[in-house]
Coordinates of C-alpha atoms and ligand atoms in Angstrom, one line a residue:
M29 CA 21.6 -28.3 5.7
Q30 CA 22.4 -25.1 7.5
V31 CA 21.0 -21.8 6.3
N32 CA 23.0 -18.7 7.2
G33 CA 20.6 -16.1 8.6
E34 CA 23.2 -13.4 8.9
R35 CA 24.2 -13.8 5.2
F36 CA 20.6 -13.7 4.2
L37 CA 19.8 -10.5 6.0
K38 CA 23.0 -8.9 4.7
D39 CA 22.0 -9.7 1.1
L40 CA 18.5 -8.3 1.8
H41 CA 19.9 -5.0 3.1
A42 CA 22.4 -4.9 0.2
L43 CA 19.5 -5.3 -2.4
R44 CA 17.6 -2.4 -0.6
Q45 CA 20.4 0.0 -1.6
F46 CA 19.3 -0.2 -5.2
G47 CA 16.7 2.5 -5.5
A48 CA 16.8 3.3 -1.8
S49 CA 14.1 6.0 -1.4
G50 CA 15.7 7.8 1.6
V51 CA 12.5 7.4 3.5
G52 CA 12.7 4.5 6.1
K53 CA 13.6 1.3 4.3
G54 CA 11.6 2.3 1.2
V55 CA 12.7 1.6 -2.4
V56 CA 11.9 3.1 -5.8
R57 CA 12.8 0.4 -8.2
P58 CA 10.2 0.1 -10.9
A59 CA 10.7 -2.5 -13.7
Y60 CA 13.4 -1.6 -16.3
S61 CA 14.5 1.6 -14.3
G62 CA 18.2 2.1 -13.8
A63 CA 17.9 0.9 -10.2
D64 CA 16.0 -2.2 -11.3
I65 CA 18.5 -3.2 -13.9
A66 CA 21.5 -2.5 -11.6
A67 CA 19.8 -4.7 -8.9
R68 CA 19.3 -7.5 -11.3
E69 CA 23.0 -7.4 -12.4
W70 CA 24.0 -7.4 -8.8
L71 CA 21.8 -10.4 -8.1
A72 CA 23.2 -12.2 -11.2
G73 CA 26.6 -11.7 -9.6
Q74 CA 25.4 -13.2 -6.3
M75 CA 24.0 -16.2 -8.2
D76 CA 27.3 -16.7 -9.9
A77 CA 29.1 -16.6 -6.6
A78 CA 26.7 -19.1 -5.3
G79 CA 27.6 -21.6 -8.0
L80 CA 24.4 -21.0 -10.0
E81 CA 24.5 -20.1 -13.7
P82 CA 22.9 -16.6 -14.1
R83 CA 20.8 -16.3 -17.2
F84 CA 18.5 -13.4 -18.4
D85 CA 15.7 -14.4 -20.8
T86 CA 14.2 -12.3 -23.6
V87 CA 12.4 -9.8 -21.4
G88 CA 14.9 -9.7 -18.4
N89 CA 13.5 -12.4 -16.2
L90 CA 16.7 -13.5 -14.3
F91 CA 17.3 -17.2 -13.5
G92 CA 20.1 -18.7 -11.4
L93 CA 20.3 -22.2 -12.7
A94 CA 21.5 -25.2 -10.7
P95 CA 22.7 -28.1 -12.9
G96 CA 20.2 -30.8 -14.0
R97 CA 16.6 -30.9 -12.8
S98 CA 15.9 -28.7 -9.8
L99 CA 13.2 -27.1 -7.6
L100 CA 12.7 -23.4 -8.6
M101 CA 12.3 -20.8 -5.9
G102 CA 12.0 -17.0 -6.1
S103 CA 9.9 -14.0 -6.7
H104 CA 10.7 -10.5 -8.2
S105 CA 13.0 -7.6 -7.5
D106 CA 11.1 -4.8 -9.2
S107 CA 9.0 -2.5 -7.0
Q108 CA 6.0 -0.3 -7.2
P109 CA 6.7 3.4 -7.9
E110 CA 6.8 3.8 -4.1
G111 CA 7.5 0.4 -2.5
G112 CA 9.0 -1.4 0.4
W113 CA 12.3 -3.3 0.7
L114 CA 10.7 -6.8 1.0
D115 CA 8.0 -7.0 -1.6
G116 CA 9.4 -9.6 -4.0
A117 CA 13.0 -9.0 -2.8
L118 CA 12.4 -11.3 0.2
G119 CA 11.5 -14.3 -2.0
V120 CA 14.5 -13.8 -4.3
V121 CA 17.0 -13.4 -1.6
M122 CA 15.5 -16.3 0.4
A123 CA 15.8 -18.5 -2.7
L124 CA 19.4 -17.4 -3.1
E125 CA 20.2 -18.4 0.5
I126 CA 18.4 -21.7 0.2
A127 CA 20.2 -22.5 -3.1
R128 CA 23.5 -21.6 -1.6
A129 CA 23.0 -23.6 1.6
T130 CA 21.7 -26.7 -0.1
Q131 CA 24.7 -26.6 -2.5
E132 CA 27.1 -26.3 0.5
A133 CA 25.4 -29.3 2.2
G134 CA 25.4 -31.4 -1.0
G135 CA 21.6 -31.4 -0.8
P136 CA 18.9 -31.3 -3.6
A137 CA 19.4 -28.8 -6.4
V138 CA 17.6 -25.5 -6.1
S139 CA 17.4 -22.8 -8.9
V140 CA 16.5 -19.2 -8.3
A141 CA 14.0 -17.1 -10.3
N142 CA 13.7 -13.3 -10.3
F143 CA 10.7 -12.3 -12.5
Q144 CA 10.5 -8.9 -14.3
D145 CA 7.7 -6.4 -13.9
E146 CA 5.7 -8.3 -11.3
E147 CA 4.4 -5.0 -10.1
G148 CA 2.7 -4.3 -13.4
R149 CA 4.2 -1.2 -14.8
F150 CA 3.0 -2.6 -18.1
G151 CA 0.5 -5.4 -17.4
V152 CA -0.2 -7.8 -14.6
T153 CA 2.8 -9.8 -13.4
T154 CA 4.2 -9.2 -16.9
G155 CA 7.5 -11.2 -16.8
S156 CA 6.1 -14.4 -15.4
A157 CA 3.0 -14.1 -17.6
I158 CA 5.2 -14.1 -20.7
W159 CA 7.5 -16.9 -19.4
S160 CA 4.4 -19.1 -18.7
G161 CA 3.1 -18.5 -22.2
Q162 CA 0.0 -16.7 -21.0
L163 CA 1.0 -13.4 -22.5
P164 CA 2.4 -13.5 -26.0
L165 CA 5.5 -11.4 -26.5
D166 CA 4.2 -9.4 -29.4
K167 CA 1.1 -8.5 -27.4
A168 CA 3.2 -7.6 -24.4
D169 CA 5.4 -5.4 -26.5
R170 CA 2.4 -3.2 -27.4
L171 CA 1.5 -2.6 -23.7
T172 CA 2.2 0.9 -22.4
D173 CA 2.9 2.3 -18.9
S174 CA 1.0 5.3 -17.5
A175 CA 3.4 7.7 -19.2
G176 CA 2.9 6.1 -22.6
V177 CA 6.2 4.2 -22.8
T178 CA 5.8 0.8 -24.6
F179 CA 7.0 -2.5 -23.1
A180 CA 9.2 -3.0 -26.2
D181 CA 11.0 0.3 -25.6
A182 CA 11.4 -0.3 -21.9
R183 CA 12.8 -3.8 -22.3
S184 CA 15.3 -2.6 -24.8
A185 CA 17.2 -1.0 -21.9
M186 CA 18.1 -4.6 -20.9
A187 CA 18.9 -5.8 -24.5
H188 CA 22.6 -6.2 -23.7
L189 CA 21.7 -8.7 -21.0
A190 CA 18.8 -10.6 -22.7
G191 CA 19.3 -14.2 -23.7
E192 CA 17.3 -17.2 -24.8
P193 CA 14.1 -18.3 -23.1
I194 CA 14.6 -20.7 -20.1
D195 CA 13.0 -24.1 -20.5
P196 CA 10.4 -24.6 -17.7
A197 CA 10.8 -28.4 -18.1
R198 CA 14.0 -28.3 -16.1
F199 CA 12.1 -27.5 -12.9
T200 CA 10.2 -29.9 -10.7
G201 CA 8.1 -27.2 -9.0
F202 CA 8.0 -23.6 -7.9
V203 CA 8.0 -22.2 -4.3
E204 CA 7.6 -18.5 -3.6
C205 CA 8.1 -16.8 -0.2
H206 CA 6.5 -13.4 0.1
I207 CA 5.4 -10.9 2.7
E208 CA 1.7 -11.2 3.4
Q209 CA 1.0 -7.5 2.6
G210 CA -2.2 -7.8 4.7
P211 CA -2.8 -7.6 8.4
W212 CA -3.9 -11.1 9.4
L213 CA -0.6 -12.8 10.5
H214 CA 0.7 -9.7 12.3
E215 CA -2.6 -9.1 14.1
A216 CA -2.8 -12.8 15.2
G217 CA 0.9 -12.8 16.3
Q218 CA 1.5 -15.6 13.8
A219 CA 4.8 -16.2 11.9
I220 CA 3.9 -18.2 8.8
G221 CA 1.0 -18.4 6.3
V222 CA 0.7 -21.3 3.9
V223 CA -1.2 -20.1 0.9
T224 CA -4.2 -22.3 -0.3
D225 CA -5.0 -20.3 -3.4
I226 CA -4.4 -16.9 -5.1
V227 CA -7.4 -14.8 -6.1
G228 CA -8.0 -13.9 -9.8
I229 CA -7.8 -10.3 -11.1
R230 CA -9.3 -8.3 -13.9
D231 CA -7.9 -4.9 -15.0
M232 CA -8.9 -2.4 -17.7
T233 CA -9.1 1.3 -18.5
I234 CA -12.3 3.2 -19.0
T235 CA -12.6 6.5 -20.9
L236 CA -15.6 8.9 -20.7
E237 CA -15.7 11.8 -23.0
G238 CA -18.0 14.9 -22.6
E239 CA -17.3 18.5 -23.4
Q240 CA -14.4 20.7 -22.2
N241 CA -15.6 24.2 -21.5
H242 CA -15.1 27.4 -19.4
A243 CA -15.6 26.8 -15.7
G244 CA -17.0 30.3 -15.1
T245 CA -19.5 30.7 -18.0
T246 CA -20.9 27.3 -18.6
P247 CA -24.1 26.8 -16.6
M248 CA -24.3 23.6 -14.6
H249 CA -27.2 22.1 -16.5
R250 CA -25.3 22.5 -19.8
R251 CA -22.2 20.7 -18.6
R252 CA -20.9 17.3 -19.7
D253 CA -18.3 17.2 -17.0
A254 CA -16.1 14.1 -17.0
F255 CA -15.3 14.3 -13.3
Q256 CA -19.0 14.6 -12.3
V257 CA -19.8 11.5 -14.4
L258 CA -16.9 9.5 -13.0
S259 CA -18.2 10.4 -9.5
A260 CA -21.7 9.3 -10.4
F261 CA -20.4 6.1 -11.9
N262 CA -18.4 5.3 -8.7
T263 CA -21.3 5.9 -6.5
A264 CA -23.7 3.8 -8.6
L265 CA -21.1 1.0 -9.0
N266 CA -20.5 0.6 -5.2
D267 CA -24.2 0.4 -4.7
R268 CA -24.8 -2.2 -7.4
L269 CA -21.7 -4.4 -6.8
R270 CA -23.0 -5.1 -3.3
N271 CA -25.5 -7.5 -4.8
V272 CA -22.9 -9.8 -6.3
V273 CA -19.8 -9.7 -4.1
T274 CA -18.5 -11.4 -0.9
P275 CA -16.5 -9.7 1.9
Q276 CA -13.3 -11.0 0.1
S277 CA -14.2 -9.3 -3.2
V278 CA -12.4 -6.0 -3.9
W279 CA -12.5 -3.3 -6.6
T280 CA -10.4 -0.2 -7.1
I281 CA -10.2 2.9 -9.3
G282 CA -6.5 3.6 -8.6
H283 CA -5.4 5.9 -11.5
V284 CA -7.4 8.8 -12.8
D285 CA -6.3 11.0 -15.7
L286 CA -8.7 14.0 -15.9
H287 CA -8.2 16.2 -19.0
P288 CA -7.0 18.9 -19.2
G289 CA -6.7 19.1 -15.4
A290 CA -7.0 22.8 -14.7
H291 CA -8.8 24.8 -12.1
S292 CA -10.8 26.9 -14.5
I293 CA -11.8 24.3 -17.1
V294 CA -14.8 21.9 -17.0
P295 CA -12.9 18.6 -17.7
G296 CA -14.0 17.1 -21.0
R297 CA -12.4 13.7 -20.7
V298 CA -11.5 11.2 -18.0
T299 CA -9.5 8.0 -18.4
F300 CA -9.3 5.8 -15.3
S301 CA -8.2 2.3 -14.2
M302 CA -10.8 -0.2 -13.1
Q303 CA -9.5 -3.3 -11.3
W304 CA -11.3 -6.0 -9.4
R305 CA -10.3 -9.3 -7.7
D306 CA -12.1 -12.3 -6.4
G307 CA -11.4 -16.0 -5.7
D308 CA -14.2 -17.2 -8.1
T309 CA -14.1 -16.9 -11.9
G310 CA -17.9 -16.7 -12.2
R311 CA -18.1 -13.8 -9.7
L312 CA -15.3 -12.0 -11.6
K313 CA -17.5 -12.2 -14.7
R314 CA -20.6 -11.0 -12.8
M315 CA -18.6 -8.0 -11.5
E316 CA -17.5 -7.3 -15.0
D317 CA -21.1 -7.3 -16.2
V318 CA -22.1 -4.8 -13.5
I319 CA -19.1 -2.5 -14.2
R320 CA -19.8 -2.4 -18.0
Q321 CA -23.5 -2.0 -17.6
T322 CA -23.2 0.8 -14.9
A323 CA -20.7 2.7 -17.1
T324 CA -22.9 2.4 -20.1
E325 CA -26.0 3.6 -18.3
V326 CA -24.3 6.5 -16.5
A327 CA -22.6 7.6 -19.8
A328 CA -25.9 7.5 -21.7
E329 CA -27.8 9.5 -19.0
R330 CA -25.2 12.3 -19.2
G331 CA -24.5 12.3 -22.9
M332 CA -21.0 11.1 -22.6
A333 CA -19.0 8.9 -25.1
L334 CA -17.8 5.7 -23.5
S335 CA -15.0 3.3 -24.4
F336 CA -13.4 0.3 -22.7
S337 CA -9.8 -0.8 -23.2
G338 CA -9.0 -4.5 -23.7
M339 CA -9.0 -6.4 -20.4
L340 CA -6.1 -8.0 -18.7
G341 CA -6.6 -10.7 -16.2
L342 CA -5.5 -13.8 -14.4
E343 CA -7.7 -16.6 -13.2
P344 CA -7.9 -17.7 -9.5
V345 CA -5.3 -20.5 -8.9
A346 CA -5.1 -23.2 -6.3
M347 CA -1.7 -24.0 -4.8
D348 CA -0.2 -27.5 -5.2
R349 CA -1.3 -29.9 -2.4
G350 CA 2.0 -31.7 -2.0
L351 CA 4.1 -28.6 -1.8
R352 CA 1.5 -27.0 0.6
A353 CA 1.7 -30.0 2.8
A354 CA 5.5 -29.8 2.9
L355 CA 5.4 -26.1 4.0
G356 CA 2.6 -26.8 6.5
A357 CA 4.6 -29.7 8.1
A358 CA 7.7 -27.6 8.5
A359 CA 5.7 -24.7 10.0
Q360 CA 4.1 -27.2 12.4
D361 CA 7.5 -28.4 13.4
L362 CA 9.1 -25.0 14.0
V363 CA 6.2 -22.7 15.0
P364 CA 3.3 -24.9 16.2
G365 CA 0.2 -22.9 16.7
R366 CA 1.8 -19.8 15.1
W367 CA 0.9 -20.6 11.5
R368 CA -2.2 -20.8 9.4
E369 CA -3.5 -21.7 5.9
M370 CA -4.8 -18.6 4.1
Q371 CA -5.9 -17.2 0.7
S372 CA -3.7 -14.6 -1.1
G373 CA -5.6 -11.5 -2.0
A374 CA -2.5 -10.1 -3.7
L375 CA -1.4 -11.4 -7.0
H376 CA 2.0 -13.2 -7.3
D377 CA 4.2 -14.7 -9.9
A378 CA 3.2 -18.1 -8.6
T379 CA -0.2 -17.6 -10.2
N380 CA 1.5 -17.7 -13.7
V381 CA 4.1 -20.4 -12.8
A382 CA 1.3 -22.7 -11.6
A383 CA 0.3 -23.1 -15.2
L384 CA 3.7 -24.7 -15.9
M385 CA 4.4 -26.8 -12.8
P386 CA 3.3 -27.5 -9.2
A387 CA 3.5 -24.2 -7.3
A388 CA 3.1 -23.1 -3.7
M389 CA 3.6 -19.9 -1.6
M390 CA 4.5 -19.1 2.0
F391 CA 3.8 -15.8 3.7
V392 CA 5.6 -14.0 6.6
P393 CA 3.8 -11.2 8.5
S394 CA 3.8 -7.5 7.4
I395 CA 3.9 -5.1 10.3
G396 CA 0.6 -3.3 10.5
G397 CA -0.4 -5.0 7.2
I398 CA 1.4 -2.2 5.3
S399 CA 2.9 -2.8 1.8
H400 CA 3.3 -0.9 -1.5
A401 CA 4.5 1.9 0.7
F402 CA 7.9 3.1 2.1
A403 CA 6.7 2.1 5.6
E404 CA 6.5 -1.6 4.6
D405 CA 8.4 -3.8 7.1
T406 CA 8.7 -7.2 8.8
D407 CA 10.4 -8.0 12.1
E408 CA 13.8 -9.6 11.3
A409 CA 12.9 -12.4 13.7
D410 CA 10.0 -13.2 11.4
L411 CA 12.2 -13.1 8.3
L412 CA 14.6 -15.6 9.9
T413 CA 11.7 -17.8 10.9
G414 CA 10.5 -17.8 7.3
L415 CA 14.0 -18.8 6.2
E416 CA 14.2 -21.7 8.7
V417 CA 10.7 -23.0 7.8
M418 CA 11.6 -23.0 4.1
A419 CA 14.9 -24.8 4.8
R420 CA 13.1 -27.4 7.0
A421 CA 10.6 -27.9 4.2
L422 CA 13.1 -28.3 1.4
P423 CA 13.6 -32.1 1.4
D424 CA 9.8 -32.6 1.2
L425 CA 9.4 -29.8 -1.4
C426 CA 12.0 -31.6 -3.5
K427 CA 10.3 -35.0 -2.9
A428 CA 6.8 -33.8 -3.5
H429 CA 7.1 -34.3 -7.3
Ligands
ZN506 ZN1 5.4 -8.8 -4.7

């Protein structure tokens, strides 16, 4: 089987035009935006031209189906509000090229997946979480984005494309290529990472409510200032989490909505995101306990009302040994000494798909470890190496199950 590197890069650059940010190779293609839907329709056309049957499911996950039972490969084509050209897109376009090349060579059947809202405008890897049965559709429909739009409303923008659910039983396994989004491969001058496991994640929203008042006339000792309490919470949390975490554990307050957000008003309410990740389920729970307890104590000390949203999360997931071995053997053949096995600190659709079938992931380097930013990039030589390694692994990936 002969993959066509030129055709693969041309498709990647064509996909980049949907939602091109105008800054470097950046894209703005959040789930269900006009650019996202247009990109999915274009990809459906490419699948059709490659002899695959393009099918959208209920929520806009796009599949390019090979006939009969097949290996499934892919990722997602939605982006963060400010994203790069390769996050997700690489895995979808690589799957397309592999599916096309194997069909041309009369090789084993490969289908393509392009999951919706991997970047979590609404939840956490929403499209694949629904497909894998881990997030019920009625629950998903009630999720809202940070502007208050519901998932149900957002997905109605794709209603004209939506079809029946795709039966996972038609696939023998799932393989996702993705950029690393971290610094390790690039810093080590390595070309390929074979993922051993994907960390688990917990995500919720916390609200603290005090008293909104005049910023000039309210004495400091009388204030119940939501920002000051958030600040105290964050300091206490960093201190206390140190006792339960490892160097791989991470936690982030990434979105803060301070009400009403004016220079001359003591803010009365703050709603903020609280997210944490770790490779161990027990440690995720211990971190949760510390977060809840710290918030409760800080709120009580300062006379604030406290509420927690429901919690979204995904468990840590190990990648399939047979598929991993196939990727490792191909990397050893093509780039000996320039590949490694590694954990994924970023979440991926493979986490969800692993609940349905054997799943594995392969990383290529991210220049400077930058992602979720317009500056995200990978050397084209590394993109092509990734394609070659995947093509070399394909017969074993198809045989593994
Ligand atoms: Zn991604």
